[in-house]
Amino acid sequence: MHHRTISRPPHIWTVSLLLGLGLLIFALAALASPVQASPSIQEDKPSNDFCLACHQEEGIDKTLGSESLPVTINPTEFGMSVHGEEGIACVDCHTDISDYPHPNVKVKNTRDFTLTFLETCKECHEEQYTNVHNSVHQRAFDEGNKNAAVCMDCHNPHTQTRLTGKTSGELTPSARIGIPETCAQCHSGIYDAYKT
């Protein structure tokens, strides 16, 4: 007589084990893949791409007291600036920024915000920083005129193109033409006389 073997359905614990292993593998795979929606921060410091992910948006600003400070940065203009060409990172100048949200700004107006960066320029431009201390602008500033021109008033760090030849160190022809126009922003009467 032949015995027939009747196949039994798998035990409930076998099904549970297989289902659990499948869920575990799925969870591990999900954790191992990067999240595409959020920018990744470099271990050392945020990249310019990280900063520009937000700061390239049109019309964003920071309220300082009753004033509004525009914080939109045009990535193309920055890329063509001398700082962009030289690979300067946003956080090389904005040293208090390491992540988002940013720390609170303590100053209450846009002028005081600009003045907080006076020493920042010195980090890379020590010779120019030293030379400016003999200027009419610096003397006015030292006498208490907070509106006297400082570095960033004439040289927007986000758009300033190269002023001197990379190897020659001499003023470029385009910079020579642009200097009077920069001065005209505050000295329009003198500029009009200069033009004629």
mmCIF file of C-alpha atoms in Angstrom:
data_model
loop_
_atom_site.group_PDB
_atom_site.id
_atom_site.type_symbol
_atom_site.label_atom_id
_atom_site.label_comp_id
_atom_site.label_asym_id
_atom_site.label_seq_id
_atom_site.Cartn_x
_atom_site.Cartn_y
_atom_site.Cartn_z
ATOM 1 C CA MET A 1 0.000 0.000 0.000
ATOM 2 C CA HIS A 2 1.254 3.386 -0.891
ATOM 3 C CA HIS A 3 1.125 6.231 1.493
ATOM 4 C CA ARG A 4 0.345 9.553 0.035
ATOM 5 C CA THR A 5 1.984 12.551 1.542
ATOM 6 C CA ILE A 6 -0.348 15.414 1.983
ATOM 7 C CA SER A 7 1.369 18.753 1.605
ATOM 8 C CA ARG A 8 0.638 21.051 4.443
ATOM 9 C CA PRO A 9 0.458 24.795 4.221
ATOM 10 C CA PRO A 10 3.497 26.534 5.724
ATOM 11 C CA HIS A 11 3.361 27.177 9.391
ATOM 12 C CA ILE A 12 2.240 30.609 10.478
ATOM 13 C CA TRP A 13 5.605 31.284 12.128
ATOM 14 C CA THR A 14 7.439 30.624 8.830
ATOM 15 C CA VAL A 15 5.246 33.158 7.029
ATOM 16 C CA SER A 16 5.764 35.683 9.850
ATOM 17 C CA LEU A 17 9.529 35.169 9.739
ATOM 18 C CA LEU A 18 9.707 35.704 5.987
ATOM 19 C CA LEU A 19 7.449 38.747 6.179
ATOM 20 C CA GLY A 20 9.562 40.205 9.026
ATOM 21 C CA LEU A 21 12.815 39.650 7.106
ATOM 22 C CA GLY A 22 11.319 41.345 4.069
ATOM 23 C CA LEU A 23 10.290 44.373 6.130
ATOM 24 C CA LEU A 24 13.725 44.535 7.751
ATOM 25 C CA ILE A 25 15.483 44.503 4.361
ATOM 26 C CA PHE A 26 13.119 47.202 3.063
ATOM 27 C CA ALA A 27 13.772 49.400 6.127
ATOM 28 C CA LEU A 28 17.552 49.018 5.845
ATOM 29 C CA ALA A 29 17.460 49.844 2.131
ATOM 30 C CA ALA A 30 15.369 52.961 2.812
ATOM 31 C CA LEU A 31 17.806 54.163 5.484
ATOM 32 C CA ALA A 32 20.819 53.579 3.263
ATOM 33 C CA SER A 33 19.549 55.684 0.345
ATOM 34 C CA PRO A 34 19.942 59.480 0.597
ATOM 35 C CA VAL A 35 16.908 61.693 0.915
ATOM 36 C CA GLN A 36 16.723 63.750 -2.278
ATOM 37 C CA ALA A 37 14.475 66.519 -0.975
ATOM 38 C CA SER A 38 16.947 68.053 1.481
ATOM 39 C CA PRO A 39 20.378 69.484 0.603
ATOM 40 C CA SER A 40 23.301 67.688 2.122
ATOM 41 C CA ILE A 41 25.675 69.571 4.387
ATOM 42 C CA GLN A 42 29.367 69.024 3.944
ATOM 43 C CA GLU A 43 31.004 67.640 7.045
ATOM 44 C CA ASP A 44 33.368 70.588 7.302
ATOM 45 C CA LYS A 45 31.143 73.515 6.300
ATOM 46 C CA PRO A 46 28.135 74.219 4.088
ATOM 47 C CA SER A 47 28.877 74.543 0.379
ATOM 48 C CA ASN A 48 27.860 77.552 -1.710
ATOM 49 C CA ASP A 49 25.257 75.334 -3.390
ATOM 50 C CA PHE A 50 23.743 74.652 0.033
ATOM 51 C CA CYS A 51 23.501 78.400 0.736
ATOM 52 C CA LEU A 52 22.258 79.322 -2.733
ATOM 53 C CA ALA A 53 19.529 76.677 -2.587
ATOM 54 C CA CYS A 54 17.596 79.273 -0.552
ATOM 55 C CA HIS A 55 19.419 82.548 -1.212
ATOM 56 C CA GLN A 56 18.902 82.472 -4.979
ATOM 57 C CA GLU A 57 15.142 82.833 -4.481
ATOM 58 C CA GLU A 58 13.923 86.252 -5.641
ATOM 59 C CA GLY A 59 12.637 88.738 -3.117
ATOM 60 C CA ILE A 60 13.831 87.226 0.158
ATOM 61 C CA ASP A 61 14.922 89.616 2.857
ATOM 62 C CA LYS A 62 15.773 89.863 6.537
ATOM 63 C CA THR A 63 13.998 92.358 8.770
ATOM 64 C CA LEU A 64 16.384 94.348 10.958
ATOM 65 C CA GLY A 65 14.387 96.612 13.241
ATOM 66 C CA SER A 66 12.211 98.676 10.902
ATOM 67 C CA GLU A 67 14.462 98.065 7.875
ATOM 68 C CA SER A 68 14.552 95.289 5.321
ATOM 69 C CA LEU A 69 17.848 93.788 4.137
ATOM 70 C CA PRO A 70 17.660 91.963 0.778
ATOM 71 C CA VAL A 71 19.404 88.582 1.053
ATOM 72 C CA THR A 72 18.802 87.267 -2.468
ATOM 73 C CA ILE A 73 22.088 86.404 -4.203
ATOM 74 C CA ASN A 74 22.185 85.931 -7.960
ATOM 75 C CA PRO A 75 24.248 82.735 -8.443
ATOM 76 C CA THR A 76 25.383 83.762 -11.938
ATOM 77 C CA GLU A 77 26.616 87.168 -10.771
ATOM 78 C CA PHE A 78 28.299 85.594 -7.768
ATOM 79 C CA GLY A 79 29.959 82.984 -10.003
ATOM 80 C CA MET A 80 31.373 85.776 -12.202
ATOM 81 C CA SER A 81 32.566 87.793 -9.185
ATOM 82 C CA VAL A 82 36.184 87.616 -8.080
ATOM 83 C CA HIS A 83 35.106 85.753 -4.946
ATOM 84 C CA GLY A 84 33.181 83.212 -7.032
ATOM 85 C CA GLU A 85 36.107 82.795 -9.440
ATOM 86 C CA GLU A 86 38.499 82.265 -6.540
ATOM 87 C CA GLY A 87 36.258 79.627 -4.944
ATOM 88 C CA ILE A 88 35.546 81.640 -1.804
ATOM 89 C CA ALA A 89 32.799 79.941 0.206
ATOM 90 C CA CYS A 90 29.860 81.941 1.556
ATOM 91 C CA VAL A 91 30.784 80.810 5.061
ATOM 92 C CA ASP A 92 34.358 82.065 4.646
ATOM 93 C CA CYS A 93 32.902 85.552 5.169
ATOM 94 C CA HIS A 94 29.664 84.630 6.949
ATOM 95 C CA THR A 95 31.582 82.761 9.632
ATOM 96 C CA ASP A 96 28.683 82.622 12.097
ATOM 97 C CA ILE A 97 26.604 80.559 9.642
ATOM 98 C CA SER A 98 27.037 76.801 9.719
ATOM 99 C CA ASP A 99 23.519 75.486 9.188
ATOM 100 C CA TYR A 100 19.881 76.459 8.883
ATOM 101 C CA PRO A 101 18.129 78.076 10.671
ATOM 102 C CA HIS A 102 20.730 80.833 10.966
ATOM 103 C CA PRO A 103 21.569 82.449 14.302
ATOM 104 C CA ASN A 104 19.610 85.568 15.231
ATOM 105 C CA VAL A 105 21.026 88.867 13.987
ATOM 106 C CA LYS A 106 21.460 91.205 16.918
ATOM 107 C CA VAL A 107 21.848 94.526 15.051
ATOM 108 C CA LYS A 108 18.736 96.611 14.429
ATOM 109 C CA ASN A 109 19.458 98.266 11.052
ATOM 110 C CA THR A 110 21.099 97.501 7.721
ATOM 111 C CA ARG A 111 24.008 99.910 8.245
ATOM 112 C CA ASP A 112 25.050 98.278 11.488
ATOM 113 C CA PHE A 113 24.762 94.894 9.752
ATOM 114 C CA THR A 114 27.219 96.082 7.064
ATOM 115 C CA LEU A 115 29.576 97.424 9.705
ATOM 116 C CA THR A 116 29.740 94.003 11.416
ATOM 117 C CA PHE A 117 31.750 92.776 8.412
ATOM 118 C CA LEU A 118 34.519 95.413 8.544
ATOM 119 C CA GLU A 119 37.108 93.027 9.963
ATOM 120 C CA THR A 120 36.033 90.244 7.597
ATOM 121 C CA CYS A 121 37.558 91.949 4.558
ATOM 122 C CA LYS A 122 40.886 92.229 6.398
ATOM 123 C CA GLU A 123 41.194 88.421 6.489
ATOM 124 C CA CYS A 124 42.064 88.319 2.768
ATOM 125 C CA HIS A 125 42.736 91.967 1.918
ATOM 126 C CA GLU A 126 45.103 93.084 4.665
ATOM 127 C CA GLU A 127 47.136 95.477 2.483
ATOM 128 C CA GLN A 128 44.027 97.239 1.170
ATOM 129 C CA TYR A 129 42.509 97.264 4.647
ATOM 130 C CA THR A 130 45.640 98.933 6.039
ATOM 131 C CA ASN A 131 45.839 101.443 3.175
ATOM 132 C CA VAL A 132 42.219 102.531 3.583
ATOM 133 C CA HIS A 133 43.033 103.796 7.087
ATOM 134 C CA ASN A 134 44.757 106.758 5.448
ATOM 135 C CA SER A 135 41.709 107.608 3.315
ATOM 136 C CA VAL A 136 39.237 110.465 3.611
ATOM 137 C CA HIS A 137 36.496 107.889 4.098
ATOM 138 C CA GLN A 138 38.233 106.331 7.091
ATOM 139 C CA ARG A 139 38.926 109.715 8.672
ATOM 140 C CA ALA A 140 35.216 110.585 8.382
ATOM 141 C CA PHE A 141 34.309 107.207 9.869
ATOM 142 C CA ASP A 142 36.773 107.651 12.741
ATOM 143 C CA GLU A 143 35.216 111.057 13.459
ATOM 144 C CA GLY A 144 31.875 109.334 14.036
ATOM 145 C CA ASN A 145 30.227 109.408 10.593
ATOM 146 C CA LYS A 146 28.810 105.861 10.411
ATOM 147 C CA ASN A 147 27.683 106.565 6.836
ATOM 148 C CA ALA A 148 31.225 107.174 5.589
ATOM 149 C CA ALA A 149 32.093 104.628 2.900
ATOM 150 C CA VAL A 150 33.483 101.273 4.014
ATOM 151 C CA CYS A 151 34.714 98.374 1.873
ATOM 152 C CA MET A 152 31.297 96.867 1.092
ATOM 153 C CA ASP A 153 29.781 100.192 0.041
ATOM 154 C CA CYS A 154 32.056 100.343 -3.009
ATOM 155 C CA HIS A 155 32.842 96.644 -3.450
ATOM 156 C CA ASN A 156 29.765 94.423 -3.198
ATOM 157 C CA PRO A 157 31.366 91.091 -2.231
ATOM 158 C CA HIS A 158 28.644 89.140 -4.056
ATOM 159 C CA THR A 159 29.135 90.890 -7.431
ATOM 160 C CA GLN A 160 32.580 92.549 -7.388
ATOM 161 C CA THR A 161 34.556 91.558 -10.465
ATOM 162 C CA ARG A 162 38.348 91.385 -10.562
ATOM 163 C CA LEU A 163 39.930 94.849 -10.285
ATOM 164 C CA THR A 164 43.557 93.907 -10.827
ATOM 165 C CA GLY A 165 45.228 91.503 -13.220
ATOM 166 C CA LYS A 166 45.767 88.093 -11.667
ATOM 167 C CA THR A 167 49.484 88.051 -12.527
ATOM 168 C CA SER A 168 50.277 91.731 -13.127
ATOM 169 C CA GLY A 169 48.569 93.122 -10.051
ATOM 170 C CA GLU A 170 47.797 96.220 -12.140
ATOM 171 C CA LEU A 171 44.355 97.797 -12.347
ATOM 172 C CA THR A 172 42.412 96.303 -15.287
ATOM 173 C CA PRO A 173 41.062 98.625 -18.025
ATOM 174 C CA SER A 174 37.456 97.745 -17.124
ATOM 175 C CA ALA A 175 38.115 98.515 -13.453
ATOM 176 C CA ARG A 176 39.676 101.864 -14.414
ATOM 177 C CA ILE A 177 36.470 102.779 -16.273
ATOM 178 C CA GLY A 178 34.217 101.514 -13.470
ATOM 179 C CA ILE A 179 35.870 103.351 -10.568
ATOM 180 C CA PRO A 180 34.422 106.803 -11.391
ATOM 181 C CA GLU A 181 30.958 105.266 -11.740
ATOM 182 C CA THR A 182 31.338 103.688 -8.303
ATOM 183 C CA CYS A 183 32.347 107.031 -6.822
ATOM 184 C CA ALA A 184 29.331 108.671 -8.527
ATOM 185 C CA GLN A 185 26.987 106.664 -6.295
ATOM 186 C CA CYS A 186 27.825 109.094 -3.466
ATOM 187 C CA HIS A 187 29.611 111.922 -5.280
ATOM 188 C CA SER A 188 27.371 112.618 -8.280
ATOM 189 C CA GLY A 189 28.202 116.354 -8.444
ATOM 190 C CA ILE A 190 31.928 115.698 -8.546
ATOM 191 C CA TYR A 191 31.365 112.902 -11.070
ATOM 192 C CA ASP A 192 29.379 115.220 -13.383
ATOM 193 C CA ALA A 193 32.213 117.759 -13.258
ATOM 194 C CA TYR A 194 34.762 114.972 -13.853
ATOM 195 C CA LYS A 195 32.878 113.760 -16.953
ATOM 196 C CA THR A 196 33.220 117.175 -18.611
#
